[in-house]
mmCIF file of C-alpha atoms in Angstrom:
data_model
loop_
_atom_site.group_PDB
_atom_site.id
_atom_site.type_symbol
_atom_site.label_atom_id
_atom_site.label_comp_id
_atom_site.label_asym_id
_atom_site.label_seq_id
_atom_site.Cartn_x
_atom_site.Cartn_y
_atom_site.Cartn_z
ATOM 1 C CA ASP A 235 0.050 0.299 0.330
ATOM 2 C CA GLN A 236 1.602 2.476 -0.678
ATOM 3 C CA GLN A 237 1.146 5.653 1.323
ATOM 4 C CA VAL A 238 2.622 8.847 -0.409
ATOM 5 C CA LYS A 239 0.994 9.144 -3.849
ATOM 6 C CA GLN A 240 2.122 11.671 -7.102
ATOM 7 C CA ASN A 241 -0.477 10.681 -9.192
ATOM 8 C CA SER A 242 0.551 12.695 -12.023
ATOM 9 C CA PRO A 243 3.412 11.018 -14.079
ATOM 10 C CA SER A 244 4.019 14.509 -16.030
ATOM 11 C CA LEU A 245 3.870 18.035 -16.255
ATOM 12 C CA SER A 246 4.113 20.267 -19.013
ATOM 13 C CA VAL A 247 4.442 24.115 -18.348
ATOM 14 C CA GLN A 248 5.361 27.495 -20.327
ATOM 15 C CA GLU A 249 9.040 28.541 -19.490
ATOM 16 C CA GLY A 250 7.614 31.383 -17.174
ATOM 17 C CA ARG A 251 3.997 30.180 -16.315
ATOM 18 C CA ILE A 252 3.512 28.660 -12.550
ATOM 19 C CA SER A 253 3.630 24.718 -11.928
ATOM 20 C CA ILE A 254 2.182 22.822 -9.270
ATOM 21 C CA LEU A 255 3.467 19.000 -8.423
ATOM 22 C CA ASN A 256 1.024 17.588 -6.087
ATOM 23 C CA CYS A 257 1.395 14.755 -3.267
ATOM 24 C CA ASP A 258 -0.871 12.592 -1.168
ATOM 25 C CA TYR A 259 -0.536 10.858 1.743
ATOM 26 C CA THR A 260 -2.593 8.399 3.994
ATOM 27 C CA ASN A 261 -0.653 8.331 7.098
ATOM 28 C CA SER A 262 -1.319 10.705 9.813
ATOM 29 C CA MET A 263 1.735 10.334 11.268
ATOM 30 C CA PHE A 264 3.457 11.619 9.419
ATOM 31 C CA ASP A 265 4.570 15.125 9.954
ATOM 32 C CA TYR A 266 7.824 16.287 7.983
ATOM 33 C CA PHE A 267 7.547 16.627 3.863
ATOM 34 C CA LEU A 268 9.648 16.839 1.646
ATOM 35 C CA TRP A 269 10.164 17.560 -2.012
ATOM 36 C CA TYR A 270 13.444 16.457 -3.497
ATOM 37 C CA LYS A 271 14.498 17.186 -7.663
ATOM 38 C CA LYS A 272 15.758 14.162 -9.628
ATOM 39 C CA TYR A 273 17.876 15.054 -13.053
ATOM 40 C CA PRO A 274 18.984 12.332 -14.421
ATOM 41 C CA ALA A 275 22.303 10.405 -13.188
ATOM 42 C CA GLU A 276 22.889 12.698 -10.478
ATOM 43 C CA GLY A 277 20.760 11.783 -6.696
ATOM 44 C CA PRO A 278 17.478 13.411 -5.929
ATOM 45 C CA THR A 279 18.139 16.996 -4.512
ATOM 46 C CA PHE A 280 16.467 18.651 -1.433
ATOM 47 C CA LEU A 281 14.857 20.954 -2.145
ATOM 48 C CA ILE A 282 12.004 22.229 0.958
ATOM 49 C CA SER A 283 10.831 21.109 3.142
ATOM 50 C CA ILE A 284 7.810 21.815 5.572
ATOM 51 C CA SER A 285 6.497 20.340 9.094
ATOM 52 C CA SER A 286 2.632 19.685 10.291
ATOM 53 C CA ILE A 287 2.610 22.694 12.529
ATOM 54 C CA LYS A 288 2.732 25.078 9.121
ATOM 55 C CA ASP A 289 0.651 25.502 5.782
ATOM 56 C CA LYS A 290 2.994 26.984 3.603
ATOM 57 C CA ASN A 291 6.549 27.674 3.682
ATOM 58 C CA GLU A 292 8.819 30.226 1.412
ATOM 59 C CA ASP A 293 12.091 29.804 -0.660
ATOM 60 C CA GLY A 294 12.634 32.169 -3.510
ATOM 61 C CA ARG A 295 10.597 30.611 -6.668
ATOM 62 C CA PHE A 296 9.084 27.889 -4.667
ATOM 63 C CA THR A 297 6.827 27.663 -1.961
ATOM 64 C CA VAL A 298 5.038 24.430 -0.433
ATOM 65 C CA PHE A 299 1.602 24.241 0.811
ATOM 66 C CA LEU A 300 -0.043 21.578 3.177
ATOM 67 C CA ASN A 301 -3.265 20.707 3.733
ATOM 68 C CA LYS A 302 -2.975 18.430 6.870
ATOM 69 C CA SER A 303 -7.111 17.530 6.683
ATOM 70 C CA ALA A 304 -7.026 16.366 2.406
ATOM 71 C CA LYS A 305 -3.851 14.886 3.644
ATOM 72 C CA HIS A 306 -2.611 17.011 0.451
ATOM 73 C CA LEU A 307 0.814 19.248 -0.117
ATOM 74 C CA SER A 308 1.678 20.698 -3.369
ATOM 75 C CA LEU A 309 4.478 22.101 -5.011
ATOM 76 C CA HIS A 310 4.667 26.353 -6.730
ATOM 77 C CA ILE A 311 7.667 26.918 -8.708
ATOM 78 C CA VAL A 312 6.971 30.509 -10.126
ATOM 79 C CA PRO A 313 7.533 31.525 -12.505
ATOM 80 C CA SER A 314 9.283 28.335 -14.157
ATOM 81 C CA GLN A 315 12.593 28.077 -15.905
ATOM 82 C CA PRO A 316 13.613 25.469 -18.244
ATOM 83 C CA GLY A 317 16.606 24.082 -15.836
ATOM 84 C CA ASP A 318 13.111 22.903 -13.274
ATOM 85 C CA SER A 319 13.167 20.360 -15.664
ATOM 86 C CA ALA A 320 13.361 17.162 -13.257
ATOM 87 C CA VAL A 321 12.070 14.288 -12.062
ATOM 88 C CA TYR A 322 10.330 15.399 -8.495
ATOM 89 C CA PHE A 323 9.601 13.837 -5.272
ATOM 90 C CA CYS A 324 7.908 14.713 -2.338
ATOM 91 C CA ALA A 325 8.786 12.910 0.888
ATOM 92 C CA ALA A 326 7.284 12.389 5.015
ATOM 93 C CA SER A 327 8.742 11.045 7.272
ATOM 94 C CA SER A 328 7.016 10.836 10.860
ATOM 95 C CA ASP A 329 9.966 12.418 13.427
ATOM 96 C CA LEU A 330 9.285 15.618 15.012
ATOM 97 C CA ALA A 331 7.052 14.282 17.626
ATOM 98 C CA GLY A 332 10.237 13.206 18.836
ATOM 99 C CA GLY A 333 10.019 9.543 17.940
ATOM 100 C CA THR A 334 11.861 6.499 16.961
ATOM 101 C CA SER A 335 11.604 6.257 13.217
ATOM 102 C CA TYR A 336 15.271 7.995 13.094
ATOM 103 C CA GLY A 337 14.360 10.047 9.376
ATOM 104 C CA LYS A 338 12.891 7.204 7.672
ATOM 105 C CA LEU A 339 11.769 9.168 4.513
ATOM 106 C CA THR A 340 8.513 7.651 2.303
ATOM 107 C CA PHE A 341 8.309 8.465 -1.203
ATOM 108 C CA GLY A 342 6.419 9.068 -3.749
ATOM 109 C CA GLN A 343 6.992 7.439 -7.477
ATOM 110 C CA GLY A 344 7.670 10.836 -8.554
ATOM 111 C CA THR A 345 6.449 13.717 -11.839
ATOM 112 C CA ILE A 346 8.238 14.545 -14.228
ATOM 113 C CA LEU A 347 8.873 18.232 -15.178
ATOM 114 C CA THR A 348 9.429 19.800 -18.623
ATOM 115 C CA VAL A 349 9.721 23.487 -18.712
ATOM 116 C CA HIS A 350 9.451 23.990 -22.482
ATOM 117 C CA PRO A 351 11.088 27.491 -23.341
ATOM 118 C CA ASP B 747 27.706 19.845 -2.174
ATOM 119 C CA ALA B 748 27.542 17.748 1.064
ATOM 120 C CA GLY B 749 30.574 15.283 1.039
ATOM 121 C CA ILE B 750 28.890 11.622 -0.856
ATOM 122 C CA THR B 751 30.644 8.807 -2.609
ATOM 123 C CA GLN B 752 29.195 6.800 -3.521
ATOM 124 C CA SER B 753 31.658 3.259 -5.695
ATOM 125 C CA PRO B 754 31.457 1.207 -7.938
ATOM 126 C CA ARG B 755 28.906 3.808 -9.952
ATOM 127 C CA HIS B 756 28.728 1.622 -12.493
ATOM 128 C CA LYS B 757 27.991 -2.914 -11.957
ATOM 129 C CA VAL B 758 27.507 -6.141 -14.159
ATOM 130 C CA THR B 759 26.925 -9.273 -12.579
ATOM 131 C CA GLU B 760 25.716 -12.661 -12.413
ATOM 132 C CA THR B 761 22.790 -13.857 -10.347
ATOM 133 C CA GLY B 762 24.245 -15.959 -7.148
ATOM 134 C CA THR B 763 27.078 -13.703 -6.494
ATOM 135 C CA PRO B 764 27.628 -11.658 -3.597
ATOM 136 C CA VAL B 765 28.187 -8.113 -4.146
ATOM 137 C CA THR B 766 28.798 -5.022 -2.301
ATOM 138 C CA LEU B 767 28.084 -1.439 -2.881
ATOM 139 C CA ARG B 768 29.966 1.834 -0.810
ATOM 140 C CA CYS B 769 28.397 5.097 1.364
ATOM 141 C CA HIS B 770 31.647 6.924 1.820
ATOM 142 C CA GLN B 771 31.220 10.479 4.215
ATOM 143 C CA THR B 772 32.997 13.419 4.620
ATOM 144 C CA GLU B 773 30.493 15.171 7.000
ATOM 145 C CA ASN B 774 30.498 13.281 10.305
ATOM 146 C CA HIS B 775 26.993 12.790 10.259
ATOM 147 C CA ARG B 776 25.289 10.315 12.294
ATOM 148 C CA TYR B 777 22.384 9.345 10.322
ATOM 149 C CA MET B 778 22.998 7.844 7.411
ATOM 150 C CA TYR B 779 19.896 5.325 5.116
ATOM 151 C CA TRP B 780 19.796 3.038 1.461
ATOM 152 C CA TYR B 781 17.654 3.140 -1.279
ATOM 153 C CA ARG B 782 16.928 1.729 -4.439
ATOM 154 C CA GLN B 783 14.855 3.461 -6.827
ATOM 155 C CA ASP B 784 12.702 1.729 -9.187
ATOM 156 C CA PRO B 785 10.316 2.559 -12.097
ATOM 157 C CA GLY B 786 6.823 3.513 -10.281
ATOM 158 C CA HIS B 787 8.265 3.536 -6.677
ATOM 159 C CA GLY B 788 9.970 6.125 -6.055
ATOM 160 C CA LEU B 789 12.662 5.032 -3.785
ATOM 161 C CA ARG B 790 11.924 3.002 -1.120
ATOM 162 C CA LEU B 791 14.169 2.280 1.866
ATOM 163 C CA ILE B 792 16.246 -0.573 2.095
ATOM 164 C CA HIS B 793 18.125 -0.504 5.786
ATOM 165 C CA TYR B 794 19.169 2.416 7.551
ATOM 166 C CA SER B 795 22.046 3.469 9.901
ATOM 167 C CA TYR B 796 21.849 5.605 13.917
ATOM 168 C CA GLY B 797 24.961 5.829 14.638
ATOM 169 C CA VAL B 798 28.377 3.531 14.767
ATOM 170 C CA LYS B 799 27.602 -0.616 14.357
ATOM 171 C CA ASP B 800 23.528 0.912 15.152
ATOM 172 C CA THR B 801 21.336 -0.620 11.599
ATOM 173 C CA ASP B 802 18.000 -1.374 10.909
ATOM 174 C CA LYS B 803 15.731 -2.784 8.162
ATOM 175 C CA GLY B 804 13.045 -0.148 5.552
ATOM 176 C CA GLU B 805 10.378 -1.200 3.523
ATOM 177 C CA VAL B 806 12.754 -3.577 0.893
ATOM 178 C CA SER B 807 15.523 -4.902 3.484
ATOM 179 C CA ASP B 808 14.882 -9.049 2.144
ATOM 180 C CA GLY B 809 18.355 -9.870 0.218
ATOM 181 C CA TYR B 810 20.372 -7.644 1.640
ATOM 182 C CA SER B 811 22.314 -6.692 4.426
ATOM 183 C CA VAL B 812 24.311 -4.066 6.362
ATOM 184 C CA SER B 813 27.510 -2.701 8.048
ATOM 185 C CA ARG B 814 28.511 0.406 9.763
ATOM 186 C CA SER B 815 31.796 -0.434 11.477
ATOM 187 C CA LYS B 816 32.794 3.601 11.324
ATOM 188 C CA THR B 817 31.418 6.329 11.330
ATOM 189 C CA GLU B 818 32.121 7.633 8.142
ATOM 190 C CA ASP B 819 31.496 3.974 5.193
ATOM 191 C CA PHE B 820 28.346 2.003 5.339
ATOM 192 C CA LEU B 821 28.330 -0.354 3.481
ATOM 193 C CA LEU B 822 25.365 -2.334 2.008
ATOM 194 C CA THR B 823 26.283 -6.124 0.888
ATOM 195 C CA LEU B 824 23.602 -8.741 -1.442
ATOM 196 C CA GLU B 825 24.838 -12.014 -0.329
ATOM 197 C CA SER B 826 23.135 -14.182 -2.924
ATOM 198 C CA ALA B 827 22.354 -11.406 -6.092
ATOM 199 C CA THR B 828 18.965 -12.026 -7.637
ATOM 200 C CA SER B 829 17.349 -10.055 -11.284
ATOM 201 C CA SER B 830 15.087 -8.305 -8.739
ATOM 202 C CA GLN B 831 17.692 -6.674 -7.327
ATOM 203 C CA THR B 832 18.396 -4.683 -10.286
ATOM 204 C CA SER B 833 18.051 -1.485 -9.602
ATOM 205 C CA VAL B 834 20.045 2.144 -8.998
ATOM 206 C CA TYR B 835 21.172 2.161 -5.463
ATOM 207 C CA PHE B 836 21.210 5.585 -3.383
ATOM 208 C CA CYS B 837 23.222 6.408 -0.450
ATOM 209 C CA ALA B 838 21.779 9.386 2.205
ATOM 210 C CA ILE B 839 23.082 11.185 4.614
ATOM 211 C CA SER B 840 21.821 13.392 7.835
ATOM 212 C CA PRO B 841 23.037 14.961 10.855
ATOM 213 C CA ARG B 842 20.066 14.637 12.759
ATOM 214 C CA PHE B 843 16.972 12.381 12.407
ATOM 215 C CA ASN B 844 14.641 15.714 11.713
ATOM 216 C CA GLN B 845 16.777 17.525 9.102
ATOM 217 C CA PRO B 846 16.681 17.031 5.468
ATOM 218 C CA GLN B 847 18.803 13.582 3.873
ATOM 219 C CA HIS B 848 21.729 14.892 1.720
ATOM 220 C CA PHE B 849 22.093 11.870 -1.594
ATOM 221 C CA GLY B 850 24.974 10.447 -3.587
ATOM 222 C CA ASP B 851 24.750 9.861 -6.829
ATOM 223 C CA GLY B 852 24.218 7.069 -7.338
ATOM 224 C CA THR B 853 25.407 2.993 -8.282
ATOM 225 C CA ARG B 854 23.438 1.661 -11.260
ATOM 226 C CA LEU B 855 23.719 -2.401 -10.328
ATOM 227 C CA SER B 856 22.576 -4.897 -13.062
ATOM 228 C CA ILE B 857 22.489 -8.847 -12.784
ATOM 229 C CA LEU B 858 22.137 -10.956 -14.955
#
């Protein structure tokens, strides 16, 4: 049973427009959420995170929104650039409460973002 | 970039042979993780370590073992490789359990 799901395998966006990537989760114990970007032949790179005590976190062009009641998070990229073309993974863990899951991450399947010039 | 080196970067081997992948870090981080990436599954946790000689199983640990005899090295061993273990393997490190993990560039393993 996939506890973190990214239901859109791919997304195509024009340069300068907004990219919105979505992620749903089922485990109500998750309290820390992250987005990673991955280029071919490289490891995932950390982008932005959010804890369950917040509903929004911004870092430059990247904003993550968390809707706990819907168990849904989204990543907004504004404005989108061709260099943003990559696979984006959302991930979740249940450690902020000081539990013993040791930072173990559960990942979604990934969404391929293509930004056209 | 976080100082993480995975070796080898590519390996082709035969079914039934033992394989060891190495993750080396220069950050002195306590936490280390092994994931595998497969189409349609994202990344899945194999094993993790929360200190020297402290390891535990992840979501897909069957057929894998790990060892961590010093802070900087985390080894992943396939005792008898099977074709289902063909995958891309990523190591990650983190200074604390509630901070983002940083990943190495992966090992592409093909088992024929």
